[in-house]
Coordinates of N, CA and C in Angstrom, one line a residue:
M31 N 43.2 -191.6 -56.7 CA 43.0 -190.4 -55.9 C 42.1 -189.5 -56.6
K32 N 42.3 -189.3 -58.0 CA 41.5 -188.4 -58.8 C 40.1 -188.9 -58.8
K33 N 39.9 -190.2 -58.9 CA 38.5 -190.7 -58.9 C 37.8 -190.3 -57.6
F34 N 38.5 -190.4 -56.5 CA 37.9 -190.0 -55.2 C 37.4 -188.6 -55.2
Y35 N 38.2 -187.6 -55.7 CA 37.8 -186.2 -55.8 C 36.7 -186.1 -56.8
F36 N 36.7 -186.8 -57.8 CA 35.7 -186.7 -58.9 C 34.3 -187.2 -58.3
I37 N 34.3 -188.1 -57.4 CA 33.1 -188.6 -56.8 C 32.7 -187.7 -55.6
I38 N 33.6 -187.3 -54.8 CA 33.3 -186.5 -53.6 C 32.8 -185.1 -53.9
F39 N 33.5 -184.4 -54.8 CA 33.1 -183.0 -55.2 C 31.7 -182.9 -55.6
P40 N 31.2 -183.7 -56.5 CA 29.7 -183.6 -56.9 C 28.8 -183.9 -55.7
C41 N 29.2 -184.8 -54.9 CA 28.4 -185.1 -53.7 C 28.3 -184.0 -52.7
V42 N 29.4 -183.3 -52.5 CA 29.4 -182.1 -51.6 C 28.5 -181.0 -52.2
V43 N 28.7 -180.8 -53.5 CA 27.9 -179.8 -54.2 C 26.4 -180.1 -54.1
L44 N 26.0 -181.3 -54.3 CA 24.6 -181.8 -54.2 C 24.1 -181.6 -52.8
L45 N 24.9 -182.0 -51.8 CA 24.6 -181.8 -50.4 C 24.3 -180.3 -50.1
F46 N 25.2 -179.5 -50.6 CA 25.1 -178.0 -50.3 C 23.7 -177.5 -50.8
Y47 N 23.4 -177.9 -52.1 CA 22.1 -177.4 -52.6 C 20.9 -178.1 -52.0
A48 N 21.0 -179.3 -51.6 CA 19.9 -180.0 -51.0 C 19.6 -179.5 -49.6
C49 N 20.5 -178.9 -49.0 CA 20.3 -178.4 -47.6 C 19.8 -177.0 -47.6
K50 N 19.6 -176.4 -48.7 CA 19.0 -175.0 -48.8 C 17.6 -175.1 -48.3
P51 N 17.2 -174.2 -47.4 CA 15.8 -174.2 -46.9 C 14.8 -174.1 -48.0
K52 N 13.7 -174.8 -47.9 CA 12.6 -174.8 -48.9 C 11.8 -173.5 -48.7
V53 N 11.3 -172.9 -49.7 CA 10.4 -171.8 -49.6 C 9.0 -172.3 -49.4
D54 N 8.4 -171.7 -48.3 CA 7.0 -172.0 -48.0 C 6.1 -171.1 -48.8
I55 N 5.7 -171.6 -50.0 CA 4.9 -170.8 -50.9 C 3.6 -170.2 -50.3
E56 N 2.9 -171.0 -49.5 CA 1.7 -170.6 -48.9 C 1.9 -169.4 -47.9
K57 N 3.0 -169.5 -47.1 CA 3.3 -168.5 -46.2 C 3.7 -167.2 -46.9
E58 N 4.5 -167.3 -47.9 CA 5.0 -166.2 -48.7 C 3.9 -165.5 -49.5
T59 N 2.9 -166.3 -50.0 CA 1.8 -165.8 -50.7 C 0.9 -164.9 -49.7
E60 N 0.7 -165.4 -48.5 CA -0.1 -164.7 -47.5 C 0.6 -163.4 -47.1
A61 N 2.0 -163.4 -47.0 CA 2.7 -162.2 -46.7 C 2.6 -161.2 -47.8
I62 N 2.6 -161.6 -49.0 CA 2.5 -160.7 -50.2 C 1.1 -160.1 -50.2
K63 N 0.0 -160.9 -49.9 CA -1.3 -160.4 -49.9 C -1.4 -159.3 -48.8
A64 N -0.8 -159.6 -47.6 CA -0.9 -158.6 -46.5 C -0.2 -157.3 -46.9
L65 N 1.0 -157.4 -47.6 CA 1.7 -156.2 -48.0 C 0.8 -155.4 -48.9
I66 N 0.1 -156.1 -49.9 CA -0.7 -155.3 -50.8 C -1.9 -154.6 -50.1
H67 N -2.5 -155.3 -49.2 CA -3.6 -154.7 -48.4 C -3.1 -153.6 -47.6
N68 N -1.9 -153.7 -46.9 CA -1.4 -152.7 -46.0 C -1.0 -151.5 -46.8
E69 N -0.4 -151.7 -48.0 CA 0.0 -150.5 -48.8 C -1.3 -149.7 -49.2
T70 N -2.3 -150.4 -49.5 CA -3.6 -149.7 -49.9 C -4.1 -148.9 -48.7
Q71 N -4.1 -149.5 -47.5 CA -4.6 -148.8 -46.3 C -3.8 -147.6 -46.0
A72 N -2.5 -147.7 -46.1 CA -1.6 -146.6 -45.8 C -1.9 -145.5 -46.8
F73 N -2.1 -145.8 -48.1 CA -2.5 -144.8 -49.1 C -3.8 -144.1 -48.7
L74 N -4.8 -144.8 -48.3 CA -6.1 -144.2 -47.9 C -5.9 -143.4 -46.7
Q75 N -5.0 -143.7 -45.8 CA -4.8 -142.9 -44.6 C -3.8 -141.7 -44.8
N76 N -3.4 -141.5 -46.1 CA -2.5 -140.4 -46.5 C -1.2 -140.5 -45.7
D77 N -0.7 -141.7 -45.4 CA 0.5 -142.0 -44.7 C 1.6 -142.3 -45.7
T78 N 2.1 -141.2 -46.3 CA 3.1 -141.3 -47.4 C 4.3 -142.1 -47.0
A79 N 4.9 -141.8 -45.8 CA 6.1 -142.5 -45.3 C 5.8 -144.0 -45.2
K80 N 4.6 -144.4 -44.8 CA 4.3 -145.8 -44.7 C 4.2 -146.5 -46.0
V81 N 3.5 -145.7 -46.9 CA 3.3 -146.2 -48.3 C 4.7 -146.5 -48.9
L82 N 5.6 -145.5 -48.8 CA 6.9 -145.6 -49.4 C 7.7 -146.7 -48.8
S83 N 7.4 -147.1 -47.5 CA 8.2 -148.1 -46.9 C 8.0 -149.5 -47.5
Y84 N 6.9 -149.6 -48.3 CA 6.6 -150.9 -48.9 C 7.3 -151.1 -50.3
Y85 N 8.0 -150.1 -50.7 CA 8.7 -150.1 -52.0 C 10.2 -150.2 -51.9
V86 N 10.8 -150.9 -52.9 CA 12.2 -151.0 -53.0 C 12.7 -149.6 -53.4
Q87 N 13.7 -149.0 -52.7 CA 14.1 -147.7 -53.0 C 15.4 -147.7 -53.8
D88 N 15.2 -147.8 -55.2 CA 16.3 -147.8 -56.1 C 15.9 -147.2 -57.4
D89 N 16.9 -147.0 -58.3 CA 16.7 -146.4 -59.6 C 15.9 -147.3 -60.6
Y90 N 15.7 -148.6 -60.2 CA 15.0 -149.5 -61.1 C 13.5 -149.6 -60.8
Q91 N 13.1 -148.9 -59.8 CA 11.7 -148.8 -59.4 C 10.9 -148.3 -60.5
T92 N 9.7 -148.9 -60.8 CA 8.8 -148.4 -61.9 C 7.4 -148.5 -61.5
R93 N 6.6 -147.5 -61.9 CA 5.1 -147.6 -61.8 C 4.6 -147.1 -63.1
L94 N 3.7 -148.0 -63.6 CA 3.0 -147.7 -64.9 C 1.6 -147.6 -64.7
S95 N 0.9 -146.5 -65.1 CA -0.5 -146.4 -65.0 C -1.0 -146.2 -66.4
A96 N -1.9 -147.1 -66.8 CA -2.4 -147.1 -68.2 C -3.9 -147.2 -68.2
S97 N -4.5 -146.5 -69.2 CA -5.9 -146.6 -69.5 C -6.1 -146.6 -71.0
C98 N -7.3 -146.6 -71.4 CA -7.5 -146.7 -72.9 C -6.8 -145.6 -73.7
D99 N -6.7 -144.4 -73.1 CA -6.1 -143.3 -73.8 C -4.9 -142.6 -73.1
T100 N -4.4 -143.1 -72.0 CA -3.4 -142.5 -71.2 C -2.3 -143.5 -70.8
L101 N -1.1 -143.1 -70.8 CA 0.0 -143.9 -70.3 C 1.0 -143.0 -69.5
V102 N 1.2 -143.3 -68.2 CA 2.1 -142.5 -67.3 C 3.0 -143.5 -66.7
I103 N 4.3 -143.2 -66.8 CA 5.4 -144.0 -66.2 C 6.2 -143.2 -65.3
Y104 N 6.4 -143.7 -64.1 CA 7.3 -143.1 -63.1 C 8.5 -144.0 -63.0
R105 N 9.7 -143.5 -63.3 CA 10.9 -144.3 -63.3 C 11.8 -143.9 -62.2
G106 N 12.2 -144.8 -61.4 CA 13.2 -144.6 -60.4 C 12.5 -144.1 -59.1
W107 N 13.3 -144.2 -58.0 CA 12.8 -143.9 -56.7 C 12.4 -142.4 -56.6
K108 N 13.2 -141.5 -57.2 CA 12.9 -140.1 -57.0 C 11.5 -139.7 -57.6
E109 N 11.2 -140.2 -58.8 CA 9.9 -140.0 -59.4 C 8.8 -140.6 -58.7
L110 N 9.0 -141.9 -58.2 CA 7.9 -142.6 -57.5 C 7.6 -141.9 -56.2
S111 N 8.6 -141.6 -55.4 CA 8.4 -141.0 -54.1 C 7.7 -139.6 -54.3
A112 N 8.1 -138.9 -55.4 CA 7.4 -137.6 -55.6 C 5.9 -137.8 -56.0
F113 N 5.6 -138.9 -56.7 CA 4.2 -139.2 -57.1 C 3.4 -139.4 -55.8
F114 N 3.9 -140.2 -54.9 CA 3.2 -140.5 -53.6 C 3.1 -139.2 -52.7
K115 N 4.2 -138.5 -52.7 CA 4.1 -137.3 -51.8 C 3.1 -136.2 -52.3
N116 N 2.9 -136.2 -53.6 CA 1.9 -135.3 -54.2 C 0.5 -135.9 -54.4
A117 N 0.3 -137.2 -54.1 CA -1.0 -137.8 -54.3 C -1.9 -137.2 -53.2
N118 N -3.1 -137.0 -53.6 CA -4.1 -136.3 -52.8 C -5.4 -137.1 -52.7
T119 N -5.7 -137.7 -51.6 CA -7.0 -138.4 -51.4 C -8.0 -137.5 -50.7
A120 N -7.7 -136.2 -50.6 CA -8.7 -135.3 -50.0 C -9.9 -135.3 -50.8
G121 N -11.1 -135.2 -50.2 CA -12.3 -135.2 -50.9 C -12.9 -136.6 -51.1
M122 N -12.1 -137.6 -51.0 CA -12.6 -138.9 -51.1 C -13.1 -139.4 -49.8
S123 N -14.3 -139.8 -49.7 CA -14.9 -140.3 -48.5 C -15.5 -141.7 -48.6
N124 N -15.6 -142.3 -47.5 CA -16.2 -143.7 -47.5 C -15.6 -144.7 -48.5
P125 N -14.3 -144.7 -48.6 CA -13.7 -145.6 -49.6 C -13.8 -147.1 -49.2
K126 N -14.2 -147.9 -50.1 CA -14.2 -149.3 -49.9 C -13.4 -149.9 -51.0
N127 N -12.6 -150.9 -50.6 CA -11.6 -151.5 -51.5 C -11.6 -153.0 -51.2
T128 N -11.8 -153.8 -52.3 CA -11.6 -155.2 -52.2 C -10.6 -155.6 -53.3
K129 N -10.0 -156.8 -53.1 CA -9.0 -157.3 -54.0 C -9.4 -158.7 -54.4
E130 N -9.3 -159.0 -55.7 CA -9.6 -160.4 -56.2 C -8.2 -160.8 -56.7
F131 N -7.5 -161.7 -55.9 CA -6.2 -162.1 -56.3 C -6.4 -163.2 -57.4
I132 N -5.7 -163.0 -58.5 CA -5.8 -163.9 -59.7 C -4.7 -164.9 -59.6
Q133 N -3.5 -164.4 -59.4 CA -2.3 -165.2 -59.3 C -1.2 -164.6 -58.6
I134 N -0.5 -165.3 -57.7 CA 0.7 -164.9 -57.1 C 1.7 -166.0 -57.3
K135 N 2.8 -165.7 -57.8 CA 3.9 -166.7 -58.1 C 5.1 -166.3 -57.3
V136 N 5.6 -167.2 -56.5 CA 6.8 -166.9 -55.7 C 8.0 -167.8 -56.2
I137 N 9.1 -167.2 -56.5 CA 10.3 -168.0 -56.9 C 11.5 -167.4 -56.1
G138 N 11.7 -168.1 -55.0 CA 12.8 -167.7 -54.1 C 12.5 -166.4 -53.5
D139 N 13.4 -165.4 -53.7 CA 13.3 -164.0 -53.2 C 12.6 -163.1 -54.2
A140 N 11.9 -163.6 -55.2 CA 11.2 -162.8 -56.1 C 9.8 -163.3 -56.3
A141 N 8.9 -162.4 -56.6 CA 7.5 -162.8 -56.8 C 6.8 -161.9 -57.8
W142 N 5.7 -162.4 -58.3 CA 4.8 -161.6 -59.2 C 3.4 -161.8 -58.8
A143 N 2.6 -160.8 -58.8 CA 1.2 -160.9 -58.4 C 0.4 -160.1 -59.4
I144 N -0.8 -160.7 -59.7 CA -1.8 -160.0 -60.5 C -3.1 -160.1 -59.8
Y145 N -3.8 -159.0 -59.7 CA -5.1 -158.9 -59.0 C -5.9 -157.8 -59.5
K146 N -7.2 -158.0 -59.3 CA -8.2 -157.0 -59.6 C -8.5 -156.1 -58.4
D147 N -8.4 -154.8 -58.5 CA -8.5 -153.9 -57.4 C -9.9 -153.2 -57.6
N148 N -10.8 -153.5 -56.7 CA -12.2 -152.9 -56.9 C -12.4 -151.8 -55.9
W149 N -12.9 -150.7 -56.4 CA -13.0 -149.5 -55.6 C -14.4 -148.9 -55.6
E150 N -14.8 -148.4 -54.5 CA -16.0 -147.6 -54.4 C -15.8 -146.4 -53.4
Y151 N -16.0 -145.2 -53.8 CA -15.8 -144.1 -52.9 C -16.7 -142.9 -53.3
S152 N -16.9 -142.0 -52.4 CA -17.7 -140.8 -52.7 C -16.8 -139.6 -52.8
L153 N -17.1 -138.7 -53.7 CA -16.5 -137.4 -53.9 C -17.5 -136.3 -53.7
I154 N -17.0 -135.3 -53.0 CA -17.9 -134.1 -52.9 C -17.5 -133.1 -53.9
K155 N -18.4 -132.8 -54.8 CA -18.1 -131.8 -55.9 C -19.0 -130.6 -55.7
T156 N -18.4 -129.5 -55.8 CA -19.1 -128.2 -55.7 C -19.6 -127.9 -57.1
I157 N -20.9 -127.7 -57.3 CA -21.5 -127.4 -58.6 C -22.1 -126.0 -58.5
S158 N -21.9 -125.3 -59.6 CA -22.4 -123.9 -59.7 C -23.9 -124.0 -60.3
V159 N -24.7 -123.4 -59.6 CA -26.1 -123.2 -60.0 C -26.4 -121.7 -60.1
P160 N -27.4 -121.3 -60.9 CA -27.6 -119.9 -61.0 C -27.8 -119.2 -59.6
G161 N -26.9 -118.3 -59.3 CA -27.0 -117.5 -58.1 C -26.3 -118.1 -56.9
S162 N -25.8 -119.3 -57.0 CA -25.1 -119.9 -55.8 C -24.3 -121.2 -56.3
T163 N -23.8 -121.9 -55.3 CA -23.1 -123.2 -55.5 C -23.7 -124.2 -54.5
R164 N -23.6 -125.4 -54.8 CA -24.0 -126.4 -53.8 C -23.1 -127.6 -54.0
D165 N -23.0 -128.3 -52.9 CA -22.1 -129.5 -52.9 C -23.0 -130.7 -53.2
T166 N -22.4 -131.6 -54.1 CA -23.1 -132.8 -54.5 C -22.2 -134.0 -54.2
I167 N -22.7 -135.0 -53.7 CA -21.9 -136.2 -53.5 C -22.1 -137.2 -54.7
I168 N -20.9 -137.5 -55.2 CA -20.9 -138.4 -56.4 C -20.2 -139.7 -56.0
T169 N -20.9 -140.8 -56.1 CA -20.3 -142.1 -55.8 C -19.7 -142.7 -57.0
T170 N -18.5 -143.1 -56.9 CA -17.7 -143.6 -58.0 C -17.3 -145.1 -57.7
T171 N -17.4 -145.9 -58.7 CA -17.0 -147.3 -58.6 C -16.1 -147.6 -59.8
G172 N -15.2 -148.5 -59.6 CA -14.3 -148.9 -60.7 C -13.4 -150.1 -60.3
S173 N -12.8 -150.6 -61.3 CA -11.9 -151.7 -61.1 C -10.6 -151.5 -61.8
L174 N -9.5 -151.9 -61.2 CA -8.2 -151.7 -61.9 C -7.6 -153.1 -61.9
L175 N -6.9 -153.4 -63.0 CA -6.1 -154.6 -63.1 C -4.7 -154.3 -62.8
C176 N -4.1 -154.9 -61.7 CA -2.8 -154.6 -61.2 C -1.9 -155.8 -61.3
T177 N -0.6 -155.5 -61.7 CA 0.4 -156.5 -61.7 C 1.5 -155.8 -60.8
M178 N 2.2 -156.7 -60.1 CA 3.2 -156.2 -59.1 C 4.4 -157.2 -59.1
N179 N 5.6 -156.6 -59.2 CA 6.8 -157.4 -59.1 C 7.3 -157.1 -57.7
L180 N 7.7 -158.1 -57.0 CA 8.2 -158.0 -55.6 C 9.5 -158.6 -55.4
E181 N 10.3 -158.1 -54.5 CA 11.6 -158.7 -54.1 C 11.6 -158.8 -52.6
K182 N 12.2 -159.9 -52.1 CA 12.3 -160.1 -50.7 C 13.7 -159.5 -50.2
K183 N 13.6 -158.4 -49.4 CA 14.8 -157.7 -48.9 C 14.8 -157.9 -47.4
V184 N 15.8 -158.5 -46.8 CA 16.0 -158.7 -45.4 C 14.7 -159.2 -44.8
N185 N 14.2 -160.3 -45.4 CA 13.0 -161.1 -44.9 C 11.7 -160.3 -45.0
E186 N 11.7 -159.2 -45.8 CA 10.4 -158.5 -46.0 C 10.2 -158.3 -47.5
W187 N 9.0 -158.5 -47.9 CA 8.6 -158.3 -49.3 C 8.5 -156.8 -49.6
K188 N 9.0 -156.4 -50.7 CA 9.0 -155.0 -51.1 C 8.5 -154.9 -52.6
I189 N 7.8 -153.9 -52.9 CA 7.3 -153.7 -54.3 C 8.5 -153.1 -55.2
S190 N 8.8 -153.8 -56.2 CA 9.9 -153.3 -57.1 C 9.4 -152.8 -58.4
G191 N 8.1 -153.1 -58.8 CA 7.5 -152.6 -60.0 C 6.0 -152.8 -59.9
F192 N 5.2 -151.9 -60.4 CA 3.8 -151.9 -60.2 C 3.2 -151.3 -61.5
S193 N 2.2 -152.1 -62.1 CA 1.5 -151.6 -63.3 C 0.0 -151.7 -63.0
I194 N -0.6 -150.6 -63.4 CA -2.1 -150.5 -63.2 C -2.7 -150.2 -64.5
F195 N -3.8 -151.0 -64.8 CA -4.5 -150.8 -66.0 C -6.0 -150.4 -65.6
S196 N -6.4 -149.3 -66.1 CA -7.8 -148.9 -65.8 C -8.6 -148.9 -67.1
P197 N -9.4 -149.9 -67.4 CA -10.0 -150.1 -68.7 C -11.1 -149.1 -69.0
N198 N -11.7 -148.4 -68.0 CA -12.8 -147.5 -68.2 C -12.5 -146.0 -68.3
N199 N -11.2 -145.7 -68.2 CA -10.9 -144.2 -68.2 C -10.3 -143.8 -69.6

């Protein structure tokens, strides 16, 4: 009888794990790309509530912004939500954004993405000239290297960590 249990128990365990649904990597990768694009569009539309809806709302949330001479870290939901609530895209016009996805790796309900974020936009700057001021349009271009950690929560991907490196600032 002990031999019977010794054989049946491993078979049941194997059957349980074999019946787990397989992750459709292609489908999940496309869902992650859509989330990344949608988060950017919400940011450009100054829709803070929508931007924040793409993030995991917990104390482990992090956002790191780094350049050659600057490092800024937002830790936890309170700091991250304050960052987005205070972000100001006013003055930015004609923004164009493209993304070059380098790698997206999905492992169950967790994922990691790395991509190049290319930007072009115009800023209107007021310049003082002798006796008056005038507005000048300055076109800015740049690229950011982004890494993003994601978690799947209730069948939706959410950003749990975000790092941005700006090599030219």
